Amino acid sequence: MAYYNKNKNEENKERKDHFQELTDKLIKRLEDDINYEKPWFVCNEAPFNPVTGTKYRGINFVSLLENGYDDPRFYTFNNIKSLAEETGQKLHVRKGEHGSPVFKAVQIEIKAKKDGEVEIGSDEGEGKEKAKIWVLAYSGTVFNGSQIEGLEPYQFRERPAFQQQEEAEKVIEAMKAKGGVDLHFHSEGKAFYQPSADRVVLPHRELFKNDALFYRTALHEFGHSTGHPSRLNRDQTGEFGSAKYAREELVAELSSYFMGAELGLPYDGRTHDNHAAYVKSWLQALKNDKSFIVKASQAAAKSVDFQLTKRDEYVKDLEQQKATSKAYDDMMAKLGKTTREREQQKTVALSR
């Protein structure tokens, strides 16, 4: 368990600086997105550390891929060194390359003095009320696989189109069957989530330019559905153009991206009708609050976890149904065979 001591103000400052730096980078990238129509993210797989097996989620997902890397691998200096020793390869970070920060959740102790002041992480003094909270702290720096000289190019997963669609279908069907979300198709070119009816509304599949766009759009709207009071209970009361509305839209978009990367679906945020308006609202929110991206990323990660949990429950139910059906078929087949054998024996006996 980690604590911040009174003499670690510089660590606190460093953590805040990293978040501000990330926010500034995102602002610039989104401004480029509006002016030059560049996609926000270009990697279609989730970032991970091949040495430790760590899969980066939430704010780390955004922090690592916002630089536009299409390679999902990330390594620490020690990872690179140990990998070089194990494989005999000459590996090193290219000169002039800069790493990306990663963060971890730590628990800190807060003590309230009698005069109302707050002190962090000190074990001294009497008459103080103690409380522990979780915060995000700077954990270290990692480098993308494309920044490492001598490293073999990444071999992207090759999945048949039908398999990608099958995995996305499982999530959709799970949110209907296990999550309780209603899904309605219509002939209009609009996709949205209706909180009052707890319903996702999508254009008919054939109205989309391609399958990937259909599933990405569906995942975006089902991301919204996780905010319903019966699920994760996010604030979805914001009007169009407000900070609350911008945050909820970013949560749904990041949820769609995180989930798509998990399933291997290509991403292009520009396919949304209100893409430019969304980006402008996110820009304003980022400029007003550097914790905006952190909060949205955490909420999106929870949204994905919720949907994947429902998917696993749904798949488990399907497997149980198949097992029960097979057992029944086997039993009936055995009974049928026994009946036929008896009839054959009876026929032989009568013919004598």
mmCIF file of C-alpha atoms in Angstrom:
data_model
loop_
_atom_site.group_PDB
_atom_site.id
_atom_site.type_symbol
_atom_site.label_atom_id
_atom_site.label_comp_id
_atom_site.label_asym_id
_atom_site.label_seq_id
_atom_site.Cartn_x
_atom_site.Cartn_y
_atom_site.Cartn_z
ATOM 1 C CA MET A 1 0.000 0.000 0.000
ATOM 2 C CA ALA A 2 1.422 3.369 -1.009
ATOM 3 C CA TYR A 3 1.299 6.596 0.953
ATOM 4 C CA TYR A 4 2.364 10.152 0.216
ATOM 5 C CA ASN A 5 4.472 11.742 2.953
ATOM 6 C CA LYS A 6 4.679 15.442 3.741
ATOM 7 C CA ASN A 7 8.060 15.662 2.071
ATOM 8 C CA LYS A 8 6.737 14.304 -1.218
ATOM 9 C CA ASN A 9 5.113 17.442 -2.527
ATOM 10 C CA GLU A 10 7.399 17.271 -5.534
ATOM 11 C CA GLU A 11 5.976 13.835 -6.401
ATOM 12 C CA ASN A 12 2.490 15.272 -6.299
ATOM 13 C CA LYS A 13 3.604 18.127 -8.529
ATOM 14 C CA GLU A 14 5.239 15.697 -10.966
ATOM 15 C CA ARG A 15 2.054 13.642 -11.194
ATOM 16 C CA LYS A 16 -0.006 16.721 -11.954
ATOM 17 C CA ASP A 17 2.501 17.862 -14.564
ATOM 18 C CA HIS A 18 2.191 14.515 -16.368
ATOM 19 C CA PHE A 19 -1.575 14.847 -16.549
ATOM 20 C CA GLN A 20 -1.263 18.394 -17.825
ATOM 21 C CA GLU A 21 1.254 17.275 -20.438
ATOM 22 C CA LEU A 22 -1.070 14.488 -21.572
ATOM 23 C CA THR A 23 -3.986 16.911 -21.739
ATOM 24 C CA ASP A 24 -1.948 19.389 -23.798
ATOM 25 C CA LYS A 25 -0.984 16.635 -26.253
ATOM 26 C CA LEU A 26 -4.584 15.534 -26.616
ATOM 27 C CA ILE A 27 -5.698 19.118 -27.212
ATOM 28 C CA LYS A 28 -3.165 19.508 -30.019
ATOM 29 C CA ARG A 29 -4.098 16.153 -31.526
ATOM 30 C CA LEU A 30 -7.806 16.944 -31.457
ATOM 31 C CA GLU A 31 -7.166 20.351 -33.016
ATOM 32 C CA ASP A 32 -5.282 18.589 -35.810
ATOM 33 C CA ASP A 33 -8.208 16.172 -36.062
ATOM 34 C CA ILE A 34 -10.569 19.057 -36.833
ATOM 35 C CA ASN A 35 -8.229 20.882 -39.207
ATOM 36 C CA TYR A 36 -6.788 17.923 -41.107
ATOM 37 C CA GLU A 37 -9.292 15.126 -40.422
ATOM 38 C CA LYS A 38 -6.698 12.817 -38.888
ATOM 39 C CA PRO A 39 -8.022 9.889 -36.844
ATOM 40 C CA TRP A 40 -7.447 10.292 -33.114
ATOM 41 C CA PHE A 41 -6.046 6.771 -32.664
ATOM 42 C CA VAL A 42 -4.502 4.627 -35.387
ATOM 43 C CA CYS A 43 -3.731 1.373 -33.535
ATOM 44 C CA ASN A 44 -6.482 -1.228 -33.654
ATOM 45 C CA GLU A 45 -5.093 -3.383 -30.845
ATOM 46 C CA ALA A 46 -4.908 -2.680 -27.119
ATOM 47 C CA PRO A 47 -1.481 -1.591 -25.747
ATOM 48 C CA PHE A 48 0.401 -4.174 -23.696
ATOM 49 C CA ASN A 49 3.824 -5.076 -22.288
ATOM 50 C CA PRO A 50 5.065 -8.310 -23.938
ATOM 51 C CA VAL A 51 7.608 -8.930 -21.149
ATOM 52 C CA THR A 52 5.306 -8.645 -18.137
ATOM 53 C CA GLY A 53 2.048 -9.435 -19.904
ATOM 54 C CA THR A 54 0.499 -6.221 -18.587
ATOM 55 C CA LYS A 55 -2.510 -4.983 -20.556
ATOM 56 C CA TYR A 56 -2.826 -1.218 -20.264
ATOM 57 C CA ARG A 57 -6.300 0.115 -19.542
ATOM 58 C CA GLY A 58 -8.102 3.378 -18.888
ATOM 59 C CA ILE A 59 -5.904 6.468 -18.826
ATOM 60 C CA ASN A 60 -2.815 4.377 -19.688
ATOM 61 C CA PHE A 61 -4.561 3.201 -22.863
ATOM 62 C CA VAL A 62 -5.042 6.826 -23.914
ATOM 63 C CA SER A 63 -1.632 8.008 -22.712
ATOM 64 C CA LEU A 64 0.225 5.337 -24.698
ATOM 65 C CA LEU A 65 -1.661 5.539 -27.985
ATOM 66 C CA GLU A 66 -2.298 9.282 -28.244
ATOM 67 C CA ASN A 67 1.090 9.729 -29.948
ATOM 68 C CA GLY A 68 -0.210 7.906 -33.000
ATOM 69 C CA TYR A 69 1.682 4.613 -32.650
ATOM 70 C CA ASP A 70 0.305 1.693 -34.647
ATOM 71 C CA ASP A 71 2.454 -0.792 -32.671
ATOM 72 C CA PRO A 72 0.681 -1.854 -29.434
ATOM 73 C CA ARG A 73 3.881 -3.025 -27.649
ATOM 74 C CA PHE A 74 5.426 -0.966 -24.846
ATOM 75 C CA TYR A 75 8.588 -1.654 -22.838
ATOM 76 C CA THR A 76 10.465 -0.141 -19.892
ATOM 77 C CA PHE A 77 14.230 0.422 -20.104
ATOM 78 C CA ASN A 78 14.760 -2.658 -17.930
ATOM 79 C CA ASN A 79 12.460 -4.692 -20.187
ATOM 80 C CA ILE A 80 14.532 -3.735 -23.220
ATOM 81 C CA LYS A 81 17.774 -4.558 -21.420
ATOM 82 C CA SER A 82 16.585 -7.959 -20.189
ATOM 83 C CA LEU A 83 15.093 -8.805 -23.596
ATOM 84 C CA ALA A 84 18.406 -8.005 -25.283
ATOM 85 C CA GLU A 85 20.287 -10.218 -22.822
ATOM 86 C CA GLU A 86 17.878 -13.121 -23.242
ATOM 87 C CA THR A 87 17.695 -13.036 -27.043
ATOM 88 C CA GLY A 88 21.182 -11.781 -27.862
ATOM 89 C CA GLN A 89 19.666 -9.008 -29.976
ATOM 90 C CA LYS A 90 21.151 -5.545 -30.025
ATOM 91 C CA LEU A 91 18.232 -3.501 -28.794
ATOM 92 C CA HIS A 92 18.197 0.170 -27.825
ATOM 93 C CA VAL A 93 15.884 3.158 -27.876
ATOM 94 C CA ARG A 94 16.621 5.334 -30.884
ATOM 95 C CA LYS A 95 18.358 8.608 -30.168
ATOM 96 C CA GLY A 96 15.956 11.485 -29.734
ATOM 97 C CA GLU A 97 12.953 9.301 -28.901
ATOM 98 C CA HIS A 98 10.830 10.186 -25.878
ATOM 99 C CA GLY A 99 8.933 7.712 -23.744
ATOM 100 C CA SER A 100 5.315 7.803 -22.612
ATOM 101 C CA PRO A 101 4.229 8.010 -18.967
ATOM 102 C CA VAL A 102 2.164 5.297 -17.327
ATOM 103 C CA PHE A 103 0.167 5.636 -14.149
ATOM 104 C CA LYS A 104 -0.962 3.359 -11.355
ATOM 105 C CA ALA A 105 -3.595 3.553 -8.656
ATOM 106 C CA VAL A 106 -2.205 4.047 -5.153
ATOM 107 C CA GLN A 107 -3.925 4.483 -1.824
ATOM 108 C CA ILE A 108 -2.994 7.522 0.221
ATOM 109 C CA GLU A 109 -3.818 8.433 3.785
ATOM 110 C CA ILE A 110 -5.428 11.776 4.451
ATOM 111 C CA LYS A 111 -5.557 13.225 7.948
ATOM 112 C CA ALA A 112 -7.797 16.111 8.876
ATOM 113 C CA LYS A 113 -6.484 18.469 11.555
ATOM 114 C CA LYS A 114 -8.753 20.108 14.080
ATOM 115 C CA ASP A 115 -8.477 23.440 12.311
ATOM 116 C CA GLY A 116 -9.890 21.954 9.119
ATOM 117 C CA GLU A 117 -6.596 21.667 7.222
ATOM 118 C CA VAL A 118 -5.704 18.492 5.381
ATOM 119 C CA GLU A 119 -2.389 16.689 5.724
ATOM 120 C CA ILE A 120 -1.297 13.858 3.445
ATOM 121 C CA GLY A 121 0.598 10.773 4.561
ATOM 122 C CA SER A 122 1.952 11.838 7.954
ATOM 123 C CA ASP A 123 1.889 9.491 10.933
ATOM 124 C CA GLU A 124 2.588 12.222 13.473
ATOM 125 C CA GLY A 125 0.244 14.304 15.592
ATOM 126 C CA GLU A 126 -2.832 13.775 17.689
ATOM 127 C CA GLY A 127 -6.469 14.638 17.227
ATOM 128 C CA LYS A 128 -6.587 13.908 13.493
ATOM 129 C CA GLU A 129 -9.261 12.022 11.592
ATOM 130 C CA LYS A 130 -7.821 9.558 9.094
ATOM 131 C CA ALA A 131 -9.167 8.485 5.724
ATOM 132 C CA LYS A 132 -7.709 6.557 2.797
ATOM 133 C CA ILE A 133 -8.439 7.330 -0.840
ATOM 134 C CA TRP A 134 -7.272 5.958 -4.181
ATOM 135 C CA VAL A 135 -5.435 8.288 -6.554
ATOM 136 C CA LEU A 136 -3.566 7.930 -9.833
ATOM 137 C CA ALA A 137 0.180 8.400 -9.538
ATOM 138 C CA TYR A 138 2.977 8.554 -12.112
ATOM 139 C CA SER A 139 4.447 5.056 -12.267
ATOM 140 C CA GLY A 140 7.211 5.303 -14.857
ATOM 141 C CA THR A 141 8.057 5.649 -18.534
ATOM 142 C CA VAL A 142 7.719 3.117 -21.329
ATOM 143 C CA PHE A 143 8.749 3.086 -24.986
ATOM 144 C CA ASN A 144 6.797 1.899 -27.981
ATOM 145 C CA GLY A 145 8.073 -1.018 -30.035
ATOM 146 C CA SER A 146 8.501 1.281 -33.043
ATOM 147 C CA GLN A 147 10.971 3.390 -31.013
ATOM 148 C CA ILE A 148 13.312 0.469 -30.351
ATOM 149 C CA GLU A 149 16.146 -0.201 -32.785
ATOM 150 C CA GLY A 150 16.667 -3.891 -33.568
ATOM 151 C CA LEU A 151 13.210 -5.044 -32.519
ATOM 152 C CA GLU A 152 11.290 -7.177 -34.988
ATOM 153 C CA PRO A 153 8.150 -5.546 -36.458
ATOM 154 C CA TYR A 154 4.945 -6.415 -34.661
ATOM 155 C CA GLN A 155 2.877 -9.204 -36.176
ATOM 156 C CA PHE A 156 -0.720 -8.060 -36.017
ATOM 157 C CA ARG A 157 -3.456 -10.550 -35.258
ATOM 158 C CA GLU A 158 -5.065 -11.997 -38.350
ATOM 159 C CA ARG A 159 -8.728 -12.673 -37.791
ATOM 160 C CA PRO A 160 -11.296 -13.627 -40.412
ATOM 161 C CA ALA A 161 -14.000 -11.006 -40.774
ATOM 162 C CA PHE A 162 -16.680 -13.391 -39.560
ATOM 163 C CA GLN A 163 -14.789 -14.031 -36.313
ATOM 164 C CA GLN A 164 -14.495 -10.321 -35.549
ATOM 165 C CA GLN A 165 -18.195 -9.943 -36.162
ATOM 166 C CA GLU A 166 -18.979 -12.992 -34.053
ATOM 167 C CA GLU A 167 -17.139 -11.539 -31.058
ATOM 168 C CA ALA A 168 -18.893 -8.191 -31.433
ATOM 169 C CA GLU A 169 -22.234 -9.980 -31.775
ATOM 170 C CA LYS A 170 -21.617 -11.736 -28.468
ATOM 171 C CA VAL A 171 -21.245 -8.379 -26.716
ATOM 172 C CA ILE A 172 -24.419 -7.018 -28.321
ATOM 173 C CA GLU A 173 -26.461 -10.133 -27.555
ATOM 174 C CA ALA A 174 -25.083 -10.232 -24.008
ATOM 175 C CA MET A 175 -26.092 -6.630 -23.326
ATOM 176 C CA LYS A 176 -29.599 -7.538 -24.487
ATOM 177 C CA ALA A 177 -29.931 -10.888 -22.728
ATOM 178 C CA LYS A 178 -27.894 -10.310 -19.565
ATOM 179 C CA GLY A 179 -27.721 -6.512 -19.411
ATOM 180 C CA GLY A 180 -31.406 -5.915 -20.074
ATOM 181 C CA VAL A 181 -30.908 -3.319 -22.841
ATOM 182 C CA ASP A 182 -33.553 -3.086 -25.553
ATOM 183 C CA LEU A 183 -32.275 -2.908 -29.152
ATOM 184 C CA HIS A 184 -34.389 -1.360 -31.895
ATOM 185 C CA PHE A 185 -33.583 -0.968 -35.611
ATOM 186 C CA HIS A 186 -35.097 1.732 -37.813
ATOM 187 C CA SER A 187 -34.731 3.113 -41.346
ATOM 188 C CA GLU A 188 -33.395 6.527 -40.358
ATOM 189 C CA GLY A 189 -29.712 7.361 -40.499
ATOM 190 C CA LYS A 190 -29.415 8.067 -36.785
ATOM 191 C CA ALA A 191 -27.956 6.015 -33.947
ATOM 192 C CA PHE A 192 -28.593 6.903 -30.321
ATOM 193 C CA TYR A 193 -29.248 5.627 -26.813
ATOM 194 C CA GLN A 194 -32.563 6.544 -25.211
ATOM 195 C CA PRO A 195 -32.079 6.536 -21.386
ATOM 196 C CA SER A 196 -35.787 6.919 -20.545
ATOM 197 C CA ALA A 197 -36.615 3.681 -22.397
ATOM 198 C CA ASP A 198 -33.215 2.065 -21.779
ATOM 199 C CA ARG A 199 -33.047 1.437 -25.522
ATOM 200 C CA VAL A 200 -30.296 1.479 -28.157
ATOM 201 C CA VAL A 201 -31.611 2.593 -31.547
ATOM 202 C CA LEU A 202 -29.580 1.819 -34.680
ATOM 203 C CA PRO A 203 -30.125 2.110 -38.441
ATOM 204 C CA HIS A 204 -30.630 -1.227 -40.175
ATOM 205 C CA ARG A 205 -27.336 -3.018 -40.771
ATOM 206 C CA GLU A 206 -27.515 -2.666 -44.540
ATOM 207 C CA LEU A 207 -27.545 1.137 -44.194
ATOM 208 C CA PHE A 208 -23.963 1.176 -42.879
ATOM 209 C CA LYS A 209 -21.009 1.507 -45.256
ATOM 210 C CA ASN A 210 -19.366 -1.605 -43.819
ATOM 211 C CA ASP A 211 -19.669 -4.121 -40.994
ATOM 212 C CA ALA A 212 -16.915 -2.533 -38.905
ATOM 213 C CA LEU A 213 -18.757 0.787 -38.879
ATOM 214 C CA PHE A 214 -21.962 -0.918 -37.753
ATOM 215 C CA TYR A 215 -20.264 -2.660 -34.843
ATOM 216 C CA ARG A 216 -18.275 0.426 -33.807
ATOM 217 C CA THR A 217 -21.469 2.471 -33.773
ATOM 218 C CA ALA A 218 -23.318 -0.226 -31.840
ATOM 219 C CA LEU A 219 -20.508 -0.417 -29.278
ATOM 220 C CA HIS A 220 -20.615 3.371 -28.866
ATOM 221 C CA GLU A 221 -24.342 3.319 -28.098
ATOM 222 C CA PHE A 222 -24.100 0.288 -25.827
ATOM 223 C CA GLY A 223 -21.301 2.171 -24.068
ATOM 224 C CA HIS A 224 -23.887 4.858 -23.307
ATOM 225 C CA SER A 225 -26.274 2.196 -21.990
ATOM 226 C CA THR A 226 -23.841 1.191 -19.236
ATOM 227 C CA GLY A 227 -24.463 4.590 -17.649
ATOM 228 C CA HIS A 228 -28.100 3.707 -16.881
ATOM 229 C CA PRO A 229 -29.037 3.911 -13.144
ATOM 230 C CA SER A 230 -29.524 0.128 -13.077
ATOM 231 C CA ARG A 231 -25.916 -0.375 -14.202
ATOM 232 C CA LEU A 232 -23.030 2.061 -13.581
ATOM 233 C CA ASN A 233 -25.262 5.061 -12.866
ATOM 234 C CA ARG A 234 -23.354 7.830 -14.680
ATOM 235 C CA ASP A 235 -24.705 11.358 -14.920
ATOM 236 C CA GLN A 236 -26.406 11.473 -18.343
ATOM 237 C CA THR A 237 -28.425 14.645 -17.761
ATOM 238 C CA GLY A 238 -26.179 16.994 -19.754
ATOM 239 C CA GLU A 239 -27.627 19.010 -22.622
ATOM 240 C CA PHE A 240 -25.906 19.105 -26.014
ATOM 241 C CA GLY A 241 -22.903 21.444 -25.804
ATOM 242 C CA SER A 242 -22.499 21.163 -22.024
ATOM 243 C CA ALA A 243 -19.470 19.744 -20.193
ATOM 244 C CA LYS A 244 -21.588 16.858 -18.868
ATOM 245 C CA TYR A 245 -22.723 15.972 -22.385
ATOM 246 C CA ALA A 246 -19.152 16.163 -23.688
ATOM 247 C CA ARG A 247 -17.917 13.862 -20.934
ATOM 248 C CA GLU A 248 -20.603 11.241 -21.554
ATOM 249 C CA GLU A 249 -19.913 11.291 -25.304
ATOM 250 C CA LEU A 250 -16.193 10.860 -24.682
ATOM 251 C CA VAL A 251 -16.872 7.983 -22.282
ATOM 252 C CA ALA A 252 -18.963 6.224 -24.953
ATOM 253 C CA GLU A 253 -16.381 6.906 -27.673
ATOM 254 C CA LEU A 254 -13.476 5.646 -25.560
ATOM 255 C CA SER A 255 -15.574 2.660 -24.517
ATOM 256 C CA SER A 256 -16.179 1.861 -28.196
ATOM 257 C CA TYR A 257 -12.487 2.244 -28.959
ATOM 258 C CA PHE A 258 -11.307 0.167 -25.982
ATOM 259 C CA MET A 259 -13.794 -2.581 -26.817
ATOM 260 C CA GLY A 260 -12.998 -2.470 -30.525
ATOM 261 C CA ALA A 261 -9.294 -2.845 -29.781
ATOM 262 C CA GLU A 262 -10.134 -5.830 -27.598
ATOM 263 C CA LEU A 263 -12.112 -7.405 -30.454
ATOM 264 C CA GLY A 264 -9.818 -6.316 -33.299
ATOM 265 C CA LEU A 265 -12.223 -3.950 -35.070
ATOM 266 C CA PRO A 266 -10.797 -1.020 -37.095
ATOM 267 C CA TYR A 267 -11.556 2.470 -35.778
ATOM 268 C CA ASP A 268 -12.342 5.784 -37.450
ATOM 269 C CA GLY A 269 -14.041 8.360 -35.245
ATOM 270 C CA ARG A 270 -14.784 10.572 -38.249
ATOM 271 C CA THR A 271 -17.600 8.256 -39.239
ATOM 272 C CA HIS A 272 -19.857 9.814 -36.595
ATOM 273 C CA ASP A 273 -22.245 12.433 -37.957
ATOM 274 C CA ASN A 274 -21.472 14.830 -35.102
ATOM 275 C CA HIS A 275 -17.727 14.140 -35.083
ATOM 276 C CA ALA A 276 -16.614 17.770 -35.468
ATOM 277 C CA ALA A 277 -19.077 18.971 -32.810
ATOM 278 C CA TYR A 278 -17.947 16.243 -30.410
ATOM 279 C CA VAL A 279 -14.277 17.095 -30.896
ATOM 280 C CA LYS A 280 -14.914 20.783 -30.257
ATOM 281 C CA SER A 281 -16.794 19.995 -27.044
ATOM 282 C CA TRP A 282 -14.000 17.677 -25.881
ATOM 283 C CA LEU A 283 -11.431 20.351 -26.636
ATOM 284 C CA GLN A 284 -13.267 22.880 -24.511
ATOM 285 C CA ALA A 285 -13.659 20.416 -21.648
ATOM 286 C CA LEU A 286 -9.969 19.434 -21.800
ATOM 287 C CA LYS A 287 -8.908 23.075 -21.705
ATOM 288 C CA ASN A 288 -11.133 23.716 -18.698
ATOM 289 C CA ASP A 289 -10.184 20.618 -16.693
ATOM 290 C CA LYS A 290 -7.005 18.560 -17.039
ATOM 291 C CA SER A 291 -8.606 15.712 -15.050
ATOM 292 C CA PHE A 292 -11.334 15.440 -17.711
ATOM 293 C CA ILE A 293 -9.515 12.788 -19.765
ATOM 294 C CA VAL A 294 -8.593 10.813 -16.633
ATOM 295 C CA LYS A 295 -12.195 10.679 -15.408
ATOM 296 C CA ALA A 296 -13.546 9.812 -18.858
ATOM 297 C CA SER A 297 -10.951 7.056 -19.360
ATOM 298 C CA GLN A 298 -11.713 5.496 -15.993
ATOM 299 C CA ALA A 299 -15.450 5.566 -16.701
ATOM 300 C CA ALA A 300 -14.884 4.029 -20.157
ATOM 301 C CA ALA A 301 -12.764 1.232 -18.677
ATOM 302 C CA LYS A 302 -15.576 0.444 -16.221
ATOM 303 C CA SER A 303 -18.036 0.439 -19.127
ATOM 304 C CA VAL A 304 -15.933 -2.108 -21.014
ATOM 305 C CA ASP A 305 -15.497 -4.271 -17.910
ATOM 306 C CA PHE A 306 -19.265 -4.288 -17.395
ATOM 307 C CA GLN A 307 -19.944 -5.337 -20.986
ATOM 308 C CA LEU A 308 -17.263 -8.035 -20.992
ATOM 309 C CA THR A 309 -18.617 -9.432 -17.733
ATOM 310 C CA LYS A 310 -22.071 -9.691 -19.312
ATOM 311 C CA ARG A 311 -20.529 -11.277 -22.404
ATOM 312 C CA ASP A 312 -18.793 -13.918 -20.272
ATOM 313 C CA GLU A 313 -22.060 -14.648 -18.442
ATOM 314 C CA TYR A 314 -23.867 -14.911 -21.784
ATOM 315 C CA VAL A 315 -21.257 -17.251 -23.285
ATOM 316 C CA LYS A 316 -21.314 -19.410 -20.151
ATOM 317 C CA ASP A 317 -25.094 -19.729 -20.431
ATOM 318 C CA LEU A 318 -24.780 -20.714 -24.099
ATOM 319 C CA GLU A 319 -22.202 -23.375 -23.250
ATOM 320 C CA GLN A 320 -24.433 -24.764 -20.496
ATOM 321 C CA GLN A 321 -27.392 -24.846 -22.878
ATOM 322 C CA LYS A 322 -25.317 -26.679 -25.481
ATOM 323 C CA ALA A 323 -24.083 -29.160 -22.878
ATOM 324 C CA THR A 324 -27.635 -29.776 -21.647
ATOM 325 C CA SER A 325 -28.905 -30.157 -25.205
ATOM 326 C CA LYS A 326 -26.122 -32.603 -26.071
ATOM 327 C CA ALA A 327 -26.781 -34.658 -22.954
ATOM 328 C CA TYR A 328 -30.462 -34.796 -23.863
ATOM 329 C CA ASP A 329 -29.696 -35.784 -27.469
ATOM 330 C CA ASP A 330 -27.296 -38.487 -26.267
ATOM 331 C CA MET A 331 -29.913 -39.822 -23.874
ATOM 332 C CA MET A 332 -32.589 -39.875 -26.565
ATOM 333 C CA ALA A 333 -30.221 -41.516 -29.020
ATOM 334 C CA LYS A 334 -29.408 -44.176 -26.459
ATOM 335 C CA LEU A 335 -33.087 -44.746 -25.723
ATOM 336 C CA GLY A 336 -33.804 -44.954 -29.422
ATOM 337 C CA LYS A 337 -31.064 -47.500 -29.915
ATOM 338 C CA THR A 338 -32.320 -49.595 -27.005
ATOM 339 C CA THR A 339 -35.867 -49.500 -28.384
ATOM 340 C CA ARG A 340 -34.682 -50.560 -31.841
ATOM 341 C CA GLU A 341 -32.667 -53.437 -30.366
ATOM 342 C CA ARG A 342 -35.722 -54.651 -28.436
ATOM 343 C CA GLU A 343 -37.891 -54.467 -31.558
ATOM 344 C CA GLN A 344 -35.286 -56.413 -33.518
ATOM 345 C CA GLN A 345 -35.093 -59.090 -30.815
ATOM 346 C CA LYS A 346 -38.896 -59.300 -30.752
ATOM 347 C CA THR A 347 -39.031 -59.687 -34.541
ATOM 348 C CA VAL A 348 -36.436 -62.488 -34.470
ATOM 349 C CA ALA A 349 -38.331 -64.311 -31.733
ATOM 350 C CA LEU A 350 -41.629 -64.149 -33.613
ATOM 351 C CA SER A 351 -40.075 -65.412 -36.837
ATOM 352 C CA ARG A 352 -38.955 -68.635 -35.217
#
